[in-house]
Amino acid sequence: MLIAQVFLNAIVLGCLYAAIAAGFSLVWGVLNVINLMHGSFIVLGSYLAWLTYNSMGLSPWYVLIAAAPIFFVLGYGLQRGLLNRVIAAPVLVTLTMTFGIDLILNNSMIKVFTADFRKLILDPPLGVWQMGALVLPVDRVLVMVLALLLTGLLYLLLRHTRIGRAIIAVRLDRDAARLMGVNVNAVYASAFGLGAAMAGCAGVLLAMIFPISPLTSASYLGKAFAVCVLGGLGSVPGAVAGGLFLGMLESFGALALGPEHGTALSFAVLIVFLLVRPHGLLGKRGFE
């Protein structure tokens, strides 16, 4: 029963990791920009849920709907106004810019909210589902379902909409897409906006399970990195596969070696992947 309980917890964690990493993977794969702001976007989404619930009594489920357009506009504006000016520069330049903006965002959150950990506590609580000795809080089940739904919607948008097909075309061959009449700068901004929207929505979901603090942004960014490497860069199914793989690895690694070693084990496996399969579980060669 202990193994089954850990397995259930790993599935919940893996689905959240997939939602965390899908937007990060999209931006990295399409723009070739390693967005170091991603972790701060996630924390900012968590604070949006916490603040609206505690000040207005607005349920996080409604905040989730509002977070997508808010963060899309934020990401779109940042890319068009700042990142687009250096998009053709070496990766180190864009890396430095996203790092600088991340410092501004993170320190602003510390100034406004302080570094104290806060928790969004639903009142009344949603209760738990119990099957024999297996126990799973209802809020975690709902968060898992919504995380998968968000990731699935991103996949459908990329595959079955005009802007989605344009994003895929730019990812495959930017110059050919431009020759076919695709506005590459607009596609870049849209992809960055979608990445930010996924991060903000993931933050809202995480707020219902984990404590919130600006200090956690680096941890979420590290998880996104790991999932991209494990699952495959620029692939939404790869983000799901990588997220579930990382969730299983951390959960069962913590069970076998102790909670303090679970993260170390996951990053040790990440190094192995970089050596033997740099394009990830579902990625394609040439896009790692």
Coordinates of C-alpha atoms in Angstrom, one line a residue:
M1 CA 0.0 0.0 0.0
L2 CA 2.9 2.3 0.6
I3 CA 4.1 1.8 -2.9
A4 CA 0.7 2.5 -4.3
Q5 CA 0.4 5.7 -2.2
V6 CA 3.8 6.9 -3.4
F7 CA 2.7 6.1 -7.0
L8 CA -0.4 8.2 -6.7
N9 CA 1.5 11.1 -5.2
A10 CA 4.1 10.8 -8.0
I11 CA 1.3 11.0 -10.7
V12 CA 0.0 14.2 -9.1
L13 CA 3.5 15.7 -8.9
G14 CA 4.3 14.6 -12.5
C15 CA 1.2 16.3 -13.9
L16 CA 2.1 19.5 -12.2
Y17 CA 5.7 19.3 -13.5
A18 CA 4.3 18.9 -17.0
A19 CA 2.3 22.1 -16.7
I20 CA 5.3 23.9 -15.2
A21 CA 7.6 22.8 -18.0
A22 CA 5.3 23.0 -21.1
G23 CA 5.6 26.8 -21.5
F24 CA 9.3 26.8 -20.7
S25 CA 9.9 24.1 -23.3
L26 CA 7.8 26.0 -25.9
V27 CA 9.8 29.3 -25.5
W28 CA 13.2 27.5 -25.5
G29 CA 12.3 25.4 -28.5
V30 CA 10.8 28.2 -30.6
L31 CA 12.7 31.3 -29.7
N32 CA 16.0 29.6 -28.6
V33 CA 15.6 31.7 -25.4
I34 CA 16.3 30.2 -22.0
N35 CA 13.6 32.1 -20.1
L36 CA 15.0 32.5 -16.6
M37 CA 11.9 34.5 -15.7
H38 CA 9.8 31.3 -15.8
G39 CA 10.1 30.5 -12.1
S40 CA 9.2 34.0 -11.1
F41 CA 6.1 33.9 -13.4
I42 CA 5.0 30.7 -11.6
V43 CA 5.4 32.3 -8.2
L44 CA 3.6 35.5 -9.4
G45 CA 0.7 33.3 -10.5
S46 CA 0.7 31.7 -7.0
Y47 CA 0.6 35.2 -5.4
L48 CA -2.3 36.2 -7.7
A49 CA -4.3 33.3 -6.4
W50 CA -3.4 33.9 -2.8
L51 CA -4.0 37.6 -2.9
T52 CA -7.4 37.4 -4.7
Y53 CA -8.6 34.6 -2.4
N54 CA -7.6 36.4 0.9
S55 CA -8.7 39.9 -0.1
M56 CA -11.7 39.2 -2.3
G57 CA -12.7 35.7 -1.5
L58 CA -12.4 34.8 -5.1
S59 CA -11.9 31.0 -5.7
P60 CA -8.6 29.9 -7.3
W61 CA -10.6 28.1 -9.9
Y62 CA -11.9 31.5 -11.2
V63 CA -8.4 33.0 -10.9
L64 CA -7.1 30.3 -13.1
I65 CA -9.4 31.6 -16.0
A66 CA -8.2 35.2 -15.5
A67 CA -4.5 34.2 -15.1
A68 CA -4.1 33.0 -18.7
P69 CA -4.9 36.3 -20.5
I70 CA -3.1 38.4 -17.8
F71 CA 0.1 36.5 -18.1
F72 CA -0.2 36.1 -21.9
V73 CA -0.3 39.9 -22.2
L74 CA 2.6 40.3 -19.8
G75 CA 4.7 37.8 -21.7
Y76 CA 3.7 39.2 -25.1
G77 CA 4.6 42.7 -24.0
L78 CA 8.0 41.7 -22.5
Q79 CA 9.0 39.9 -25.7
R80 CA 7.9 42.6 -28.1
G81 CA 9.3 45.5 -26.0
L82 CA 12.5 44.0 -24.7
L83 CA 13.6 40.5 -25.8
N84 CA 12.7 41.1 -29.5
R85 CA 15.5 43.8 -29.6
V86 CA 18.1 41.1 -28.9
I87 CA 16.4 38.0 -30.3
A88 CA 19.1 37.6 -33.0
A89 CA 22.0 38.1 -30.5
P90 CA 24.0 35.2 -29.1
V91 CA 22.2 33.0 -26.5
L92 CA 24.3 34.6 -23.7
V93 CA 22.7 38.0 -24.4
T94 CA 19.1 36.8 -24.1
L95 CA 20.1 34.7 -21.1
T96 CA 21.5 37.8 -19.4
M97 CA 18.5 39.9 -20.2
T98 CA 16.0 37.3 -18.8
F99 CA 18.2 36.9 -15.8
G100 CA 18.2 40.7 -15.2
I101 CA 14.4 40.9 -15.6
D102 CA 14.0 37.9 -13.3
L103 CA 16.0 39.6 -10.6
I104 CA 13.7 42.7 -10.9
L105 CA 10.6 40.5 -10.7
N106 CA 11.9 38.4 -7.8
N107 CA 13.1 41.3 -5.7
S108 CA 9.9 43.2 -6.4
M109 CA 7.9 40.2 -5.0
I110 CA 10.2 40.1 -1.9
K111 CA 9.6 43.8 -1.4
V112 CA 5.8 43.6 -1.7
F113 CA 5.1 40.2 -0.1
T114 CA 8.4 39.6 1.9
A115 CA 10.2 36.3 1.7
D116 CA 7.9 34.6 4.3
F117 CA 6.2 31.4 3.2
R118 CA 2.4 31.7 2.8
K119 CA -0.3 29.1 2.3
L120 CA -3.6 29.3 0.4
I121 CA -6.0 27.4 2.7
L122 CA -9.4 26.8 1.2
D123 CA -12.4 27.3 3.5
P124 CA -14.2 25.0 3.6
P125 CA -11.6 22.3 2.7
L126 CA -12.5 20.0 -0.1
G127 CA -11.8 16.8 1.9
V128 CA -10.1 13.6 0.9
W129 CA -10.8 10.5 -1.2
Q130 CA -10.0 7.3 0.6
M131 CA -9.9 3.9 -0.8
G132 CA -8.8 1.5 1.9
A133 CA -5.5 2.7 3.1
L134 CA -4.9 5.0 0.1
V135 CA -5.6 8.6 0.8
L136 CA -5.6 11.4 -1.8
P137 CA -6.8 15.0 -1.0
V138 CA -9.6 16.2 -3.4
D139 CA -7.8 19.4 -4.1
R140 CA -4.7 17.5 -5.4
V141 CA -6.9 15.4 -7.7
L142 CA -8.5 18.5 -9.1
V143 CA -5.2 20.2 -9.5
M144 CA -3.8 17.2 -11.4
V145 CA -6.8 17.1 -13.8
L146 CA -6.5 20.8 -14.4
A147 CA -2.8 20.6 -15.0
L148 CA -3.3 17.9 -17.6
L149 CA -6.2 19.9 -19.2
L150 CA -4.0 23.0 -19.5
T151 CA -1.2 21.0 -21.1
G152 CA -3.7 19.3 -23.4
L153 CA -5.2 22.6 -24.5
L154 CA -1.7 23.9 -25.3
Y155 CA -1.1 20.9 -27.5
L156 CA -4.4 21.3 -29.3
L157 CA -3.7 25.0 -29.8
L158 CA -0.3 24.2 -31.4
R159 CA -1.7 21.5 -33.6
H160 CA -5.1 22.8 -34.7
T161 CA -5.0 26.6 -34.9
R162 CA -3.4 29.0 -37.3
I163 CA -1.1 30.6 -34.7
G164 CA -0.2 27.1 -33.5
R165 CA 0.8 25.9 -36.9
A166 CA 2.8 29.2 -37.4
I167 CA 4.7 28.6 -34.2
I168 CA 5.5 25.0 -35.3
A169 CA 6.6 26.3 -38.7
V170 CA 8.9 28.9 -37.1
R171 CA 10.4 26.3 -34.8
L172 CA 11.1 23.9 -37.7
D173 CA 12.6 26.5 -40.1
R174 CA 12.4 30.2 -39.3
D175 CA 13.7 31.5 -42.6
A176 CA 11.3 29.3 -44.7
A177 CA 8.4 30.4 -42.5
R178 CA 9.3 34.0 -43.2
L179 CA 9.4 33.4 -46.9
M180 CA 5.9 31.9 -46.7
G181 CA 4.6 35.1 -45.2
V182 CA 4.7 34.3 -41.5
N183 CA 5.3 37.3 -39.3
V184 CA 8.1 35.7 -37.3
N185 CA 8.3 38.5 -34.7
A186 CA 4.6 38.2 -33.9
V187 CA 5.0 34.4 -33.6
Y188 CA 7.9 34.9 -31.2
A189 CA 5.8 37.2 -29.0
S190 CA 2.8 34.8 -29.1
A191 CA 5.0 31.8 -28.2
F192 CA 6.5 33.8 -25.3
G193 CA 3.0 34.9 -24.2
L194 CA 1.8 31.3 -24.2
G195 CA 4.8 30.3 -22.2
A196 CA 4.1 33.0 -19.6
A197 CA 0.4 32.0 -19.5
M198 CA 1.2 28.4 -18.8
A199 CA 3.6 29.5 -16.1
G200 CA 1.0 31.8 -14.4
C201 CA -1.7 29.1 -14.6
A202 CA 0.7 26.5 -13.2
G203 CA 1.4 28.9 -10.3
V204 CA -2.3 29.2 -9.5
L205 CA -2.5 25.4 -9.3
L206 CA 0.7 25.1 -7.2
A207 CA -0.7 27.6 -4.7
M208 CA -3.5 25.2 -3.8
I209 CA -0.9 22.6 -2.7
F210 CA 2.5 24.1 -1.8
P211 CA 3.5 27.1 0.3
I212 CA 4.3 30.3 -1.6
S213 CA 7.4 32.4 -1.5
P214 CA 9.6 34.2 -4.0
L215 CA 12.4 32.0 -2.8
T216 CA 10.9 29.0 -4.5
S217 CA 11.2 30.5 -8.0
A218 CA 14.7 29.0 -8.6
S219 CA 13.4 25.5 -7.6
Y220 CA 10.5 25.7 -10.1
L221 CA 12.9 26.9 -12.8
G222 CA 15.2 23.9 -12.1
K223 CA 12.2 21.5 -12.4
A224 CA 11.4 23.1 -15.8
F225 CA 15.0 22.6 -17.0
A226 CA 14.9 18.9 -15.8
V227 CA 11.6 18.1 -17.5
C228 CA 12.7 19.7 -20.8
V229 CA 15.9 17.6 -20.8
L230 CA 14.1 14.4 -19.8
G231 CA 11.1 14.8 -22.1
G232 CA 12.4 16.6 -25.1
L233 CA 12.8 20.3 -26.0
G234 CA 9.8 22.0 -27.7
S235 CA 7.5 19.0 -27.3
V236 CA 4.3 19.2 -25.3
P237 CA 3.9 15.3 -25.1
G238 CA 7.6 15.4 -24.1
A239 CA 6.8 17.7 -21.3
V240 CA 4.1 15.3 -20.0
A241 CA 6.5 12.3 -20.3
G242 CA 9.3 14.2 -18.7
G243 CA 7.1 15.5 -15.9
L244 CA 5.7 12.1 -15.1
F245 CA 9.2 10.6 -15.2
L246 CA 10.6 13.3 -12.9
G247 CA 7.7 12.9 -10.5
M248 CA 8.2 9.1 -10.3
L249 CA 12.0 9.5 -9.9
E250 CA 11.7 12.1 -7.1
S251 CA 8.9 10.2 -5.3
F252 CA 10.4 6.8 -5.4
G253 CA 14.0 8.2 -4.9
A254 CA 12.8 9.9 -1.8
L255 CA 11.2 6.7 -0.6
A256 CA 14.4 4.6 -1.2
L257 CA 17.1 7.1 -0.2
G258 CA 15.2 9.6 2.0
P259 CA 13.5 12.9 1.1
E260 CA 16.7 14.9 1.3
H261 CA 18.2 12.8 -1.6
G262 CA 15.2 12.7 -4.0
T263 CA 16.1 15.9 -5.9
A264 CA 19.8 15.0 -6.1
L265 CA 18.9 11.6 -7.6
S266 CA 16.7 13.3 -10.2
F267 CA 19.5 15.6 -11.3
A268 CA 22.0 12.8 -11.4
V269 CA 19.7 11.0 -13.9
L270 CA 19.4 14.3 -15.8
I271 CA 23.2 14.3 -16.3
V272 CA 23.0 10.8 -17.6
F273 CA 20.3 11.8 -20.1
L274 CA 22.5 14.7 -21.3
L275 CA 25.2 12.3 -22.0
V276 CA 23.3 9.4 -23.7
R277 CA 20.1 10.9 -25.0
P278 CA 20.3 14.7 -25.1
H279 CA 17.1 15.1 -27.2
G280 CA 15.0 13.5 -24.4
L281 CA 12.4 10.8 -24.3
L282 CA 10.2 12.2 -27.1
G283 CA 12.3 15.0 -28.6
K284 CA 13.9 14.9 -32.0
R285 CA 17.5 15.1 -33.0
G286 CA 18.5 18.7 -33.9
F287 CA 16.1 20.3 -31.4
E288 CA 18.0 19.5 -28.2

